[in-house]
Short mmCIF file of C-alpha atoms and ligand atoms in Angstrom, two decimals:
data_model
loop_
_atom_site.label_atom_id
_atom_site.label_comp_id
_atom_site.label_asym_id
_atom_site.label_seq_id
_atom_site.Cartn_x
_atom_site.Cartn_y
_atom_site.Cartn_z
CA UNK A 314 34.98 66.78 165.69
CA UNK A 315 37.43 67.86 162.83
CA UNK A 316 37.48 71.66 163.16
CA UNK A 317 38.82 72.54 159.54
CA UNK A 318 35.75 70.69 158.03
CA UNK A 319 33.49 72.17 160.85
CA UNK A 320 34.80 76.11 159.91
CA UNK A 321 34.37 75.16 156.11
CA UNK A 322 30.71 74.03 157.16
CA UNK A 323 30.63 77.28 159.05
CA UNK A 324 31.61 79.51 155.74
CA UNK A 325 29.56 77.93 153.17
CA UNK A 326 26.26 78.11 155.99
CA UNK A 327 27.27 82.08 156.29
CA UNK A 328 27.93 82.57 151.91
CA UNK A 329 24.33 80.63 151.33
CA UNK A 330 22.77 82.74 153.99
CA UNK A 331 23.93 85.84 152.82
CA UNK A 332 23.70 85.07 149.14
CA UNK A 333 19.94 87.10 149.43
CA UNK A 334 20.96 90.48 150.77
CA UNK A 335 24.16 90.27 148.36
CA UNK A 336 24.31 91.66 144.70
CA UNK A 337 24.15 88.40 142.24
CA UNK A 338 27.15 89.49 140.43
CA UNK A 339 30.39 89.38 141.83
CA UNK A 340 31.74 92.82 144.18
CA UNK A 341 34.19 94.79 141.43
CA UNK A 342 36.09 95.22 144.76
CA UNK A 343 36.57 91.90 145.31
CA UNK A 344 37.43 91.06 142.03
CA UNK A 345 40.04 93.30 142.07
CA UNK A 346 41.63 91.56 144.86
CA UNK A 347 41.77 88.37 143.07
CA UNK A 348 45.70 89.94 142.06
CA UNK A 349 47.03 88.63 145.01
CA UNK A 350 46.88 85.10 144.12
CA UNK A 351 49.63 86.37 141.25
CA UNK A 352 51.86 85.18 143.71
CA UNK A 353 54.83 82.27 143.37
CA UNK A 354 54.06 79.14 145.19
CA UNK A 355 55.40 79.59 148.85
CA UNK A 356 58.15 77.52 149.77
CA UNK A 357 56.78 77.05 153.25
CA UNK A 358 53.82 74.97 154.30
CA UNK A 359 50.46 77.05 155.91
CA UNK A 360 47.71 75.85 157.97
CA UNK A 361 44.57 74.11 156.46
CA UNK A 362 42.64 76.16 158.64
CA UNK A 363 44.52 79.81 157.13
CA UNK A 364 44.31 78.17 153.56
CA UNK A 365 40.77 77.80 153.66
CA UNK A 366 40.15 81.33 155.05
CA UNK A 367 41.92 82.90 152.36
CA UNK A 368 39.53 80.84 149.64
CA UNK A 369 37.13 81.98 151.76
CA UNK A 370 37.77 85.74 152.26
CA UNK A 371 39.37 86.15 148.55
CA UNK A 372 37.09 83.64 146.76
CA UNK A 373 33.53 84.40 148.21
CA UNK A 374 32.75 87.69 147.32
CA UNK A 375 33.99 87.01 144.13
CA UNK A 376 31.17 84.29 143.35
CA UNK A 377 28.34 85.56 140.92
CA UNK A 378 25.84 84.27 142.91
CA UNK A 379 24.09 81.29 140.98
CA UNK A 380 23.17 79.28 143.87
CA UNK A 381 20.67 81.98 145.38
CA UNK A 382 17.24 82.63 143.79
CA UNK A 383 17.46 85.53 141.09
CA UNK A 384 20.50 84.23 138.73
CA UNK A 385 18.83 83.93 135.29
CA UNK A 386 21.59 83.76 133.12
CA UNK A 387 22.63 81.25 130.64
CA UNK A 388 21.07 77.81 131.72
CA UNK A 389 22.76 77.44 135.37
CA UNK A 390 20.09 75.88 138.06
CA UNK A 391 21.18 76.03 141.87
CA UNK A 392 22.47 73.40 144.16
CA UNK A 393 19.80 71.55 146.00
CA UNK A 394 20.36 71.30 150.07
CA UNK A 395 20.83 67.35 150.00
CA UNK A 396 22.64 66.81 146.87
CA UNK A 397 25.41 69.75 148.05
CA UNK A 398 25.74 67.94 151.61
CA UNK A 399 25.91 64.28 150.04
CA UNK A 400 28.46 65.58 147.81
CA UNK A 401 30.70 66.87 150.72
CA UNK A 402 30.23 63.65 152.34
CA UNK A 403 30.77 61.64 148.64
CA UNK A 404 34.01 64.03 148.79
CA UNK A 405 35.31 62.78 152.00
CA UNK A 406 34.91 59.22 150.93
CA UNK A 407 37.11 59.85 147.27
CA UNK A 408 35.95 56.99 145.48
CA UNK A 409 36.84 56.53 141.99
CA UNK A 410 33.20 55.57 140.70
CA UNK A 411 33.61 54.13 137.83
CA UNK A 412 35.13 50.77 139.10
CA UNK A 413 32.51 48.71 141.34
CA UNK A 414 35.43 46.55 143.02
CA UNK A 415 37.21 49.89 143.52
CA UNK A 416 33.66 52.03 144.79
CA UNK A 417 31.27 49.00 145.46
CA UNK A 418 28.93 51.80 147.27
CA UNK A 419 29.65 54.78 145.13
CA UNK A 420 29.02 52.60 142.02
CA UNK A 421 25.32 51.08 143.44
CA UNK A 422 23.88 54.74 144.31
CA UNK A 423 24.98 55.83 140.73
CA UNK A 424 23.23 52.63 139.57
CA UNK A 425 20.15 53.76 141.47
CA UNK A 426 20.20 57.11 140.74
CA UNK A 427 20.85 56.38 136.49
CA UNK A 428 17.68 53.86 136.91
CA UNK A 429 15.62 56.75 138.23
CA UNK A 430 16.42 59.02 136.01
CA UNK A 431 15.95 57.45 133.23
CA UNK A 432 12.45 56.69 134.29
CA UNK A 433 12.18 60.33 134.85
CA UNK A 434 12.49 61.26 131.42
CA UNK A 435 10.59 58.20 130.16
CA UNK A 436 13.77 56.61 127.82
CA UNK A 437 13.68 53.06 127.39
CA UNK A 438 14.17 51.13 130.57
CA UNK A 439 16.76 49.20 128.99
CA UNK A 440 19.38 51.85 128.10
CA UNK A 441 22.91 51.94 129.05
CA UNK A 442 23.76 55.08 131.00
CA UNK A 443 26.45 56.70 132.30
CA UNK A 444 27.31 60.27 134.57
CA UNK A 445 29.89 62.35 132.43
CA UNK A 446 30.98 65.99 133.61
CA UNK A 447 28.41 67.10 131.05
CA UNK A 448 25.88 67.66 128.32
CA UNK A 449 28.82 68.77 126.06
CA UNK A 450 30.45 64.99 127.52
CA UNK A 451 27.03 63.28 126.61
CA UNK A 452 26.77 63.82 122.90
CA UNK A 453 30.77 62.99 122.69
CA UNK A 454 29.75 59.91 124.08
CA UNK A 455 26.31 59.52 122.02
CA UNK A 456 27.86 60.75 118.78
CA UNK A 457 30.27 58.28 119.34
CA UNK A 458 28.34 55.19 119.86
CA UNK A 459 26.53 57.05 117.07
CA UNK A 460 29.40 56.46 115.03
CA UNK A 461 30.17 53.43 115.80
CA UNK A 462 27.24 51.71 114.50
CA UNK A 463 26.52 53.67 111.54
CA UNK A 464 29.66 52.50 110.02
CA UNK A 465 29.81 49.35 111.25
CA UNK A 466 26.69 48.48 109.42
CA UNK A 467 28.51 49.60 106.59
CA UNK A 468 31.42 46.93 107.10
CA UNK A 469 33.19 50.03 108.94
CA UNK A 470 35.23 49.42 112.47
CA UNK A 471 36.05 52.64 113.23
CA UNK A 472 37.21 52.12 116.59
CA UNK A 473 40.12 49.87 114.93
CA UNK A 474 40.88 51.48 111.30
CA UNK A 475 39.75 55.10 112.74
CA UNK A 476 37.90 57.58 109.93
CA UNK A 477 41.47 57.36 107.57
CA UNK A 478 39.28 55.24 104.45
CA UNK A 479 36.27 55.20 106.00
CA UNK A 480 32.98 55.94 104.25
CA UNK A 481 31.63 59.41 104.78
CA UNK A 482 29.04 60.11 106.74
CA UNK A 483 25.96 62.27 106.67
CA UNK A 484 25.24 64.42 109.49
CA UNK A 485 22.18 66.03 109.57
CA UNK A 486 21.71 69.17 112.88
CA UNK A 487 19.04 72.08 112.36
CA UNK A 488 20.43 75.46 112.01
CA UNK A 489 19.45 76.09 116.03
CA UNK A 490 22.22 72.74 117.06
CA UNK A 491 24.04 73.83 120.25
CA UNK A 492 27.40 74.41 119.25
CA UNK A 493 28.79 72.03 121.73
CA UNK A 494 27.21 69.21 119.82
CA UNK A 495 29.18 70.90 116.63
CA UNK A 496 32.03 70.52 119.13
CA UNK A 497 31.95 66.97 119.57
CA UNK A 498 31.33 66.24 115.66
CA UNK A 499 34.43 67.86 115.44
CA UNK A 500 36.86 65.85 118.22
CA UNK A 501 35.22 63.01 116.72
CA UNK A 502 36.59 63.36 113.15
CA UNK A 503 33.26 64.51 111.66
CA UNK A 504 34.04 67.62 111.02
CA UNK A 505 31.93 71.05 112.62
CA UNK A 506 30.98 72.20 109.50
CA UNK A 507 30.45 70.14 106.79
CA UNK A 508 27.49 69.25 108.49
CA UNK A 509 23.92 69.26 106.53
CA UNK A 510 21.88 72.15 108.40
CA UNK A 511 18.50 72.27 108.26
CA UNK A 512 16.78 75.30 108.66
CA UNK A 513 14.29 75.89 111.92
CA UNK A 514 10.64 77.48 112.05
CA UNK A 515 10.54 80.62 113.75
CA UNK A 516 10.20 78.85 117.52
CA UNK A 517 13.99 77.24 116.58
CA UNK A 518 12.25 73.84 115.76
CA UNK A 519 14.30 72.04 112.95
CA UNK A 520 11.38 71.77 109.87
CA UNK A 521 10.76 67.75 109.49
CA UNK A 522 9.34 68.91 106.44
CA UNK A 523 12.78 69.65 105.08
CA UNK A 524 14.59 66.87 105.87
CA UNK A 525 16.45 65.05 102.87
CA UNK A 526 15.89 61.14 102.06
CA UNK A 527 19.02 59.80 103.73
CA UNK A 528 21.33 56.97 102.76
CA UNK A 529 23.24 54.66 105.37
CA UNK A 530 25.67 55.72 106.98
CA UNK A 531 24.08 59.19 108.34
CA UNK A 532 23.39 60.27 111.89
CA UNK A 533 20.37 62.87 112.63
CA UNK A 534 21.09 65.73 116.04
CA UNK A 535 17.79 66.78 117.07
CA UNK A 536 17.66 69.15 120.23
CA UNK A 537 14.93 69.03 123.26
CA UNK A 538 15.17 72.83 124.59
CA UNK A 539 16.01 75.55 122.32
CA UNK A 540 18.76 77.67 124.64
CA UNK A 541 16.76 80.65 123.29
CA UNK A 542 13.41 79.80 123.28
CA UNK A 543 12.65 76.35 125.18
CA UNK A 544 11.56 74.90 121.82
CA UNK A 545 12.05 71.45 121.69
CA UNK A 546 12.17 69.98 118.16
CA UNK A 547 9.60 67.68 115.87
CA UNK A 548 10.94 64.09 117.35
CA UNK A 549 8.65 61.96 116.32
CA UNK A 550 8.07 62.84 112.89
CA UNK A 551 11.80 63.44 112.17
CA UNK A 552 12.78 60.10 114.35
CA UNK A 553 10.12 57.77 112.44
CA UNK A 554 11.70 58.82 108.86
CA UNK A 555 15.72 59.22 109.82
CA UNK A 556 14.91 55.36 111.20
CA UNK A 557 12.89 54.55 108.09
CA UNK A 558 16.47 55.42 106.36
CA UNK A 559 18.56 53.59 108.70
CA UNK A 560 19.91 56.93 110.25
CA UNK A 561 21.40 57.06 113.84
CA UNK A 562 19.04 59.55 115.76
CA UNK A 563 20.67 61.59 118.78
CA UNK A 564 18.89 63.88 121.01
CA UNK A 565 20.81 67.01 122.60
CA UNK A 566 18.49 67.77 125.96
CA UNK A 567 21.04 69.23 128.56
CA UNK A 568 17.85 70.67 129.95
CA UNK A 569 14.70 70.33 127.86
CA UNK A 570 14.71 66.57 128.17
CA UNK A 571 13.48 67.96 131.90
CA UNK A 572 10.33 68.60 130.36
CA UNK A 573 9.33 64.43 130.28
CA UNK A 574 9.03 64.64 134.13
CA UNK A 575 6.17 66.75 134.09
CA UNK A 576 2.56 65.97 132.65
CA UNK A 577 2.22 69.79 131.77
CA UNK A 578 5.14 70.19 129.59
CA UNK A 579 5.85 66.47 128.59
CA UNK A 580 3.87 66.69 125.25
CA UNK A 581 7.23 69.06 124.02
CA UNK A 582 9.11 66.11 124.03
CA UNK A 583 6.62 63.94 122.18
CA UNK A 584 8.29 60.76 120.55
CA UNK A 585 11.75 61.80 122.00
CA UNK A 586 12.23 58.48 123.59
CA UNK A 587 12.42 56.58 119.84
CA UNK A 588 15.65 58.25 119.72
CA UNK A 589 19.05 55.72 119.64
CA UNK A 590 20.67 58.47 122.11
CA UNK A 591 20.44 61.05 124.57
CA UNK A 592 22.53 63.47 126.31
CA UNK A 593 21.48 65.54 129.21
CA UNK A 594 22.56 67.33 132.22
CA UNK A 595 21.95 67.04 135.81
CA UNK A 596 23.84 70.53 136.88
CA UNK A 597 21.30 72.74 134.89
CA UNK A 598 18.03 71.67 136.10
CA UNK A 599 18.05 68.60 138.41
CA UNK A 600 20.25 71.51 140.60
CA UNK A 601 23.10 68.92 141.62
CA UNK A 602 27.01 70.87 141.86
CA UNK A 603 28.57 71.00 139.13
CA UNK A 604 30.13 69.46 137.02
CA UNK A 605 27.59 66.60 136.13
CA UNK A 606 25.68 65.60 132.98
CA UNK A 607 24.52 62.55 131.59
CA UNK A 608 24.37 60.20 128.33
CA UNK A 609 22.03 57.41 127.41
CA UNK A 610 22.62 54.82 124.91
CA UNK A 611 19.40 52.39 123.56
CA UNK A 612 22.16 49.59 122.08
CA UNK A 613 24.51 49.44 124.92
CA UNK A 614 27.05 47.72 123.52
CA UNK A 615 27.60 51.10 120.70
CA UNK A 616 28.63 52.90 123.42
CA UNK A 617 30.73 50.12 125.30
CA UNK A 618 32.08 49.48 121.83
CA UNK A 619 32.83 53.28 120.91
CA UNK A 620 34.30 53.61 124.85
CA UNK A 621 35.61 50.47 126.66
CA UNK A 622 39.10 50.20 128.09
CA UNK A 623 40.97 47.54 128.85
CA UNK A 624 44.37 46.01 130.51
CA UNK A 625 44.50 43.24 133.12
CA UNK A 626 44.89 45.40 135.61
CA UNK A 627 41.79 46.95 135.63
CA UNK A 628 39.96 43.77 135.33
CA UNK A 629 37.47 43.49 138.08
CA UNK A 630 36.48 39.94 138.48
CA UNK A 631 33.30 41.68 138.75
CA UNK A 632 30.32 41.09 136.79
CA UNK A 633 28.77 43.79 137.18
CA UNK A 634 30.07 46.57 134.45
CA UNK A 635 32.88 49.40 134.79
CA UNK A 636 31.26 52.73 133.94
CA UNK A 637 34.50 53.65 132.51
CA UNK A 638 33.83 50.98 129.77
CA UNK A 639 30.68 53.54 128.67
CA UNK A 640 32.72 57.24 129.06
CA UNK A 641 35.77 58.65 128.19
CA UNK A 642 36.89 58.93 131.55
CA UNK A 643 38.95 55.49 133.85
CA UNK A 644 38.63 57.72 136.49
CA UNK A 645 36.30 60.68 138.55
CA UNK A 646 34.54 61.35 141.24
CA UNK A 647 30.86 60.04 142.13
CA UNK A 648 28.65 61.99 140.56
CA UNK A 649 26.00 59.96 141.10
CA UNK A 650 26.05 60.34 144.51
CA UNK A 651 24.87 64.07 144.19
CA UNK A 652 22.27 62.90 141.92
CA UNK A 653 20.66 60.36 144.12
CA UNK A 654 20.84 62.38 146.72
CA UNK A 655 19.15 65.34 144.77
CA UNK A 656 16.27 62.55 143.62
CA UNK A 657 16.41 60.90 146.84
CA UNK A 658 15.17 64.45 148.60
CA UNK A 659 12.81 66.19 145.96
CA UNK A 660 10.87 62.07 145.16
CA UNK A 661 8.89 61.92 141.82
CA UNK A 662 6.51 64.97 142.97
CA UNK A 663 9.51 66.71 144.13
CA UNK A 664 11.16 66.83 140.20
CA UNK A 665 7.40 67.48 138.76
CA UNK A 666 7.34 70.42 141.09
CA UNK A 667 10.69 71.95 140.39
CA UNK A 668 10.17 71.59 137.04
CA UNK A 669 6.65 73.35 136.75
CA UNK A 670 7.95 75.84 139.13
CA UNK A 671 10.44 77.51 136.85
CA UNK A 672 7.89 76.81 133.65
CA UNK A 673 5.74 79.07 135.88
CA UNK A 674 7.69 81.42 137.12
CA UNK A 675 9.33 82.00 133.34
CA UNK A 676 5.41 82.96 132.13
CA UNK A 677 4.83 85.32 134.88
CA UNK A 678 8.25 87.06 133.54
CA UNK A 679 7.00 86.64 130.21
CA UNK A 680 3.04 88.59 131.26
CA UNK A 681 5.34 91.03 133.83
CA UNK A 682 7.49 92.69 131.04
CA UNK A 683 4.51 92.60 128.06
CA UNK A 684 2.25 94.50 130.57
CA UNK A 685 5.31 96.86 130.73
CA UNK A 686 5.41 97.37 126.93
CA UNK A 687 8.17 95.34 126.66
CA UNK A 688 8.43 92.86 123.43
CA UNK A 689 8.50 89.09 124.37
CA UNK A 690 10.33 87.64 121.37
CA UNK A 691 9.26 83.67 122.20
CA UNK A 692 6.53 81.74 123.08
CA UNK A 693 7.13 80.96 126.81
CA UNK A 694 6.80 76.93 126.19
CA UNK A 695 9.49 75.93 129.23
CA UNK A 696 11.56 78.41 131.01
CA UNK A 697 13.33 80.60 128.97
CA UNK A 698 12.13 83.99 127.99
CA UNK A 699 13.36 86.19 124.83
CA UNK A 700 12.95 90.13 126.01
CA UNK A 701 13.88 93.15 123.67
CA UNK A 702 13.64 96.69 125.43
CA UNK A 703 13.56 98.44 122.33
CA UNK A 704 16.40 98.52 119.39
CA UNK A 705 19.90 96.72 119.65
CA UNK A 706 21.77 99.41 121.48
CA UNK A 707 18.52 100.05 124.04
CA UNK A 708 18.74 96.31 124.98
CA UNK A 709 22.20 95.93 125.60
CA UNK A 710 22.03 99.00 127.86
CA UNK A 711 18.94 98.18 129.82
CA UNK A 712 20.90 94.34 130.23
CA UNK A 713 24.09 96.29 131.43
CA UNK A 714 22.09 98.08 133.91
CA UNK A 715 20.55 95.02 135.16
CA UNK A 716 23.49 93.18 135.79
CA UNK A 717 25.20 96.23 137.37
CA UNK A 718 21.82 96.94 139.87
CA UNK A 719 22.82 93.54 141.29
CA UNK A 720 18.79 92.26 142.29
CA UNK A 721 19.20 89.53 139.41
CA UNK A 722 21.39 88.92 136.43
CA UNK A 723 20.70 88.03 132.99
CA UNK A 724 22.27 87.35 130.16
CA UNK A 725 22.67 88.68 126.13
CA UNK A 726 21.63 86.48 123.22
CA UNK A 727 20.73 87.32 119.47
CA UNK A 728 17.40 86.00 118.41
CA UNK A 729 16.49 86.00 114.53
CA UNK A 730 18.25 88.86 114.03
CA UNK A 731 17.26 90.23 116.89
CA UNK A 732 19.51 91.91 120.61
CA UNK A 733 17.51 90.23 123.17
CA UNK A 734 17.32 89.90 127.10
CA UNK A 735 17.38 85.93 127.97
CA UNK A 736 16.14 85.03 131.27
CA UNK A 737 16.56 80.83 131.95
CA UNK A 738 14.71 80.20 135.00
CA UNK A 739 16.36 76.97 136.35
CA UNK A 740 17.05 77.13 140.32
CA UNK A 741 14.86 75.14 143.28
CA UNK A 742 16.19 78.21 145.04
CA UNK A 743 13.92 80.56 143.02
CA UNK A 744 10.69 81.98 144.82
CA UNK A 745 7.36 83.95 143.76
CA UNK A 746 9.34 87.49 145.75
CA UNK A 747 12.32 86.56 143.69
CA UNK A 748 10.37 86.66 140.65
CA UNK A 749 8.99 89.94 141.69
CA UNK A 750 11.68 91.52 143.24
CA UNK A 751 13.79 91.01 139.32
CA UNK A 752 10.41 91.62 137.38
CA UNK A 753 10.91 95.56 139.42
CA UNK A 754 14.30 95.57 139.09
CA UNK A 755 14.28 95.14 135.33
CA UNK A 756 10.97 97.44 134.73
CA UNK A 757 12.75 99.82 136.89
CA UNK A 758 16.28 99.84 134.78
CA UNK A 759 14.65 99.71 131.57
CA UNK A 760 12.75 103.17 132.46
CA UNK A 761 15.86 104.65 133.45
CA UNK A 762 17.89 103.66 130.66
CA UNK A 763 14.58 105.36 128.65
CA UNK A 764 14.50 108.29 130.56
CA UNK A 765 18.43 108.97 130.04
CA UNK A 766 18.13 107.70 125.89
CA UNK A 767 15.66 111.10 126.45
CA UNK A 768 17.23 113.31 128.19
C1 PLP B 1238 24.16 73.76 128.44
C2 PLP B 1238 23.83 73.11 127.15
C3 PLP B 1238 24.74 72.22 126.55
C4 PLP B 1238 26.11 71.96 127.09
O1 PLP B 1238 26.06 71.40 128.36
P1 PLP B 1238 27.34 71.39 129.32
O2 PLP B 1238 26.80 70.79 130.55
O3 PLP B 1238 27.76 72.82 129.50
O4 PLP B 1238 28.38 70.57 128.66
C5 PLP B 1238 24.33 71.59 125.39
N1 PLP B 1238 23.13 71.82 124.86
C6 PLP B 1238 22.24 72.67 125.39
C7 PLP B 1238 20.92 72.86 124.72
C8 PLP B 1238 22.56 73.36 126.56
O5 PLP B 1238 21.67 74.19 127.11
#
């Protein structure tokens, strides 16, 4: 056996089973330590085996502990058992994915695993998709394709002339877009802000009712899971008449798009698949490592067209398709891998079941902290949960205190003008006594932040 990989086995079996006794944010101890990496690069060379004990020993307390059951901020999810272990193995094999001469195996899992996910969140069987490092990644590469077509219907090849001449376009977002979709207007010459924002109801659904008539060449961002509030917005309404216009409809659901793989919550998604494309993640809620997301394409060749590369070098003789003709990326790892692996383990049921778990587990936060007198500022529709412990100042004290008791950790957000709590249940690894223990933990902090605001 190879000892190094045999210890590092050994330390990430002892960090995972001690990530429940542990504090969820990182030890202020250990974090202090981190100065001794401001260090010059040694001259001489040191043992694997030392190397990995200092990551170890330096690195691990410093973790904040998302892969364990009570981490609740942002939109994180865990790292299921088989998808962390096939991404070791994936590791040891360091295939360059993209390229099916290069990675003939790496390439046919992420076939499989792109096939089933798709299926999972009912788009089109016929899209083109591809594994990117993220949702941030998947609108680039949607926006793109979006772009692509809307002004080459308009006599337009942007890929070729670039946007110096080109005809403007309209781009329509609702005032609740993610501001990594802003992001990737921007890189891709559209500009962050002279976007057309329409305003949202007050779940943070964009208001079909106040979308404009739209004239070719325009491109419509619609969102499936509100990072607030889980609110997924109007798509079939607002897909039916940005088509009737000739509009370019993309669809933002890093992890709301989750919601089409169960029969409880898939009705929030409603029409979603009429959309042209669709970015998601795998990292946040199908709980693979980071970093992986995911973009879909209905007209494949858009995206090939906004994304292909090319040299003789590269070509493969195969024909079968080079991811990197759909991505911005020639090369990366095989993401895939982790995702088949994750799908592979959890089956159909398996994803319904993860997903209904955190939906579940996010309402009986939601009851927990009203029955506490606490304000719940959203409707608990998928798994995130808006909670206000009073004014501004109250909030961001009680949150403070939450994060600092260690049990579970949760993050700050503003909400219509309103300091909330935001609690984004997203982790396999998250149990009923998890739910609990953090439903105490914050009842418990908020009471003592009251009983100090009193004293
Ligand atoms: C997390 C998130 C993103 C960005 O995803 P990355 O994987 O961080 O690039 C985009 N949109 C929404 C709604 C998100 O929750």
């Amino acid at each position: 056996m190879n000892p190094l990989l045999e210890d590092a086995a050994r330390r990430a079996s002892q960090y995972l089973g001690g990530l429940d006794a542990r504090a969820v944010a990182p030890d202020p101890h250990a974090l202090s330590r981190l100065r001794q990496l401001d260090v010059e690069l040694p001259e001489a060379p040191q043992s694997p085996a030392r190397v990995l004990q200092q990551l170890d020993e330096l690195g691990s307390p410093t973790t904040v502990a998302s892969s364990g059951g009570r981490h609740f901020g942002y939109v994180v999810g865990g790292t299921l058992p088989a998808s962390l272990a096939a991404h070791w193995l994936a590791t040891a094999w360091d295939q360059n994915a993209p390229h099916p001469t290069g990675a003939p195996g790496a390439a046919a899992f992420e076939r499989t695993a792109l096939r089933w996910i798709v299926d999972l969140l009912g788009l089109p069987s016929t899209v083109a998709g591809a594994f990117v490092s993220g949702a941030t990644m998947g609108s680039l590469c949607g926006l793109a394709a979006a772009r692509h077509t809307v002004l080459a219907r308009v006599g337009w090849d942007v890929e070729a002339r670039g946007l110096f001449g080109a005809p403007p376009i309209t781009v329509i977002v609702g005032e609740e877009v993610h501001p990594s979709v802003t992001k990737a207007l921007g890189v891709l010459g559209l500009g962050r802000d002279r976007v057309v924002r329409i305003a949202s109801d007050a779940h943070g659904r964009l208001r079909a009712d106040l979308l404009p008539r739209l004239q070719a060449p325009s491109i419509v961002c619609l969102q499936a899971g509100n990072v607030n509030t889980g609110s997924c917005d109007p798509f079939a309404t607002v897909i039916e008449q940005a088509h009737r216009d000739g509009a370019w409809v993309h669809v933002d659901g890093a992890f709301g798009l989750w919601a089409q793989a169960s029969p409880l919550f898939r009705h929030l998604c409603e029409g979603v698949s009429g959309a042209d494309s669709w970015a998601t993640d795998a990292h946040k809620w199908l709980n693979v490592p980071y970093d992986s997301g995911l973009v879909f394409v209905r007209d494949r060749e858009a995206l090939r067209a906004a994304m292909s590369v090319s040299a003789p070098y590269l070509a493969s003789g195969h024909r079968e398709e080079a991811a990197s003709d759909l991505t911005p990326e020639l090369s990366r790892r095989a993401r895939g891998v982790d995702a088949w692996a994750a799908l592979a383990s959890l089956g159909r049921s398996g994803v319904r079941d993860l997903i209904e778990r955190c939906c579940c587990h996010a309402q009986r936060f939601g009851i927990g902290l009203a029955n506490a007198q606490y304000e719940v500022l959203n409707n608990v529709v998928l798994n995130q949960v808006l909670v206000s412990f009073g004014d501004a100042e109250m909030t961001r004290q009680v949150i403070s205190a939450i994060q600092s008791d260690g049990t579970c950790w949760c993050g700050i957000t503003q909400w219509q003008g309103r300091t909330a709590m935001r609690i984004s249940v997203c982790s396999w690894a998250t149990t009923d006594a998890d739910v609990e223990r953090s439903l105490a933990a914050m009842i418990r902090c908020a009471q003592e932040c009251a009983r100090q605001h009193r004293d």
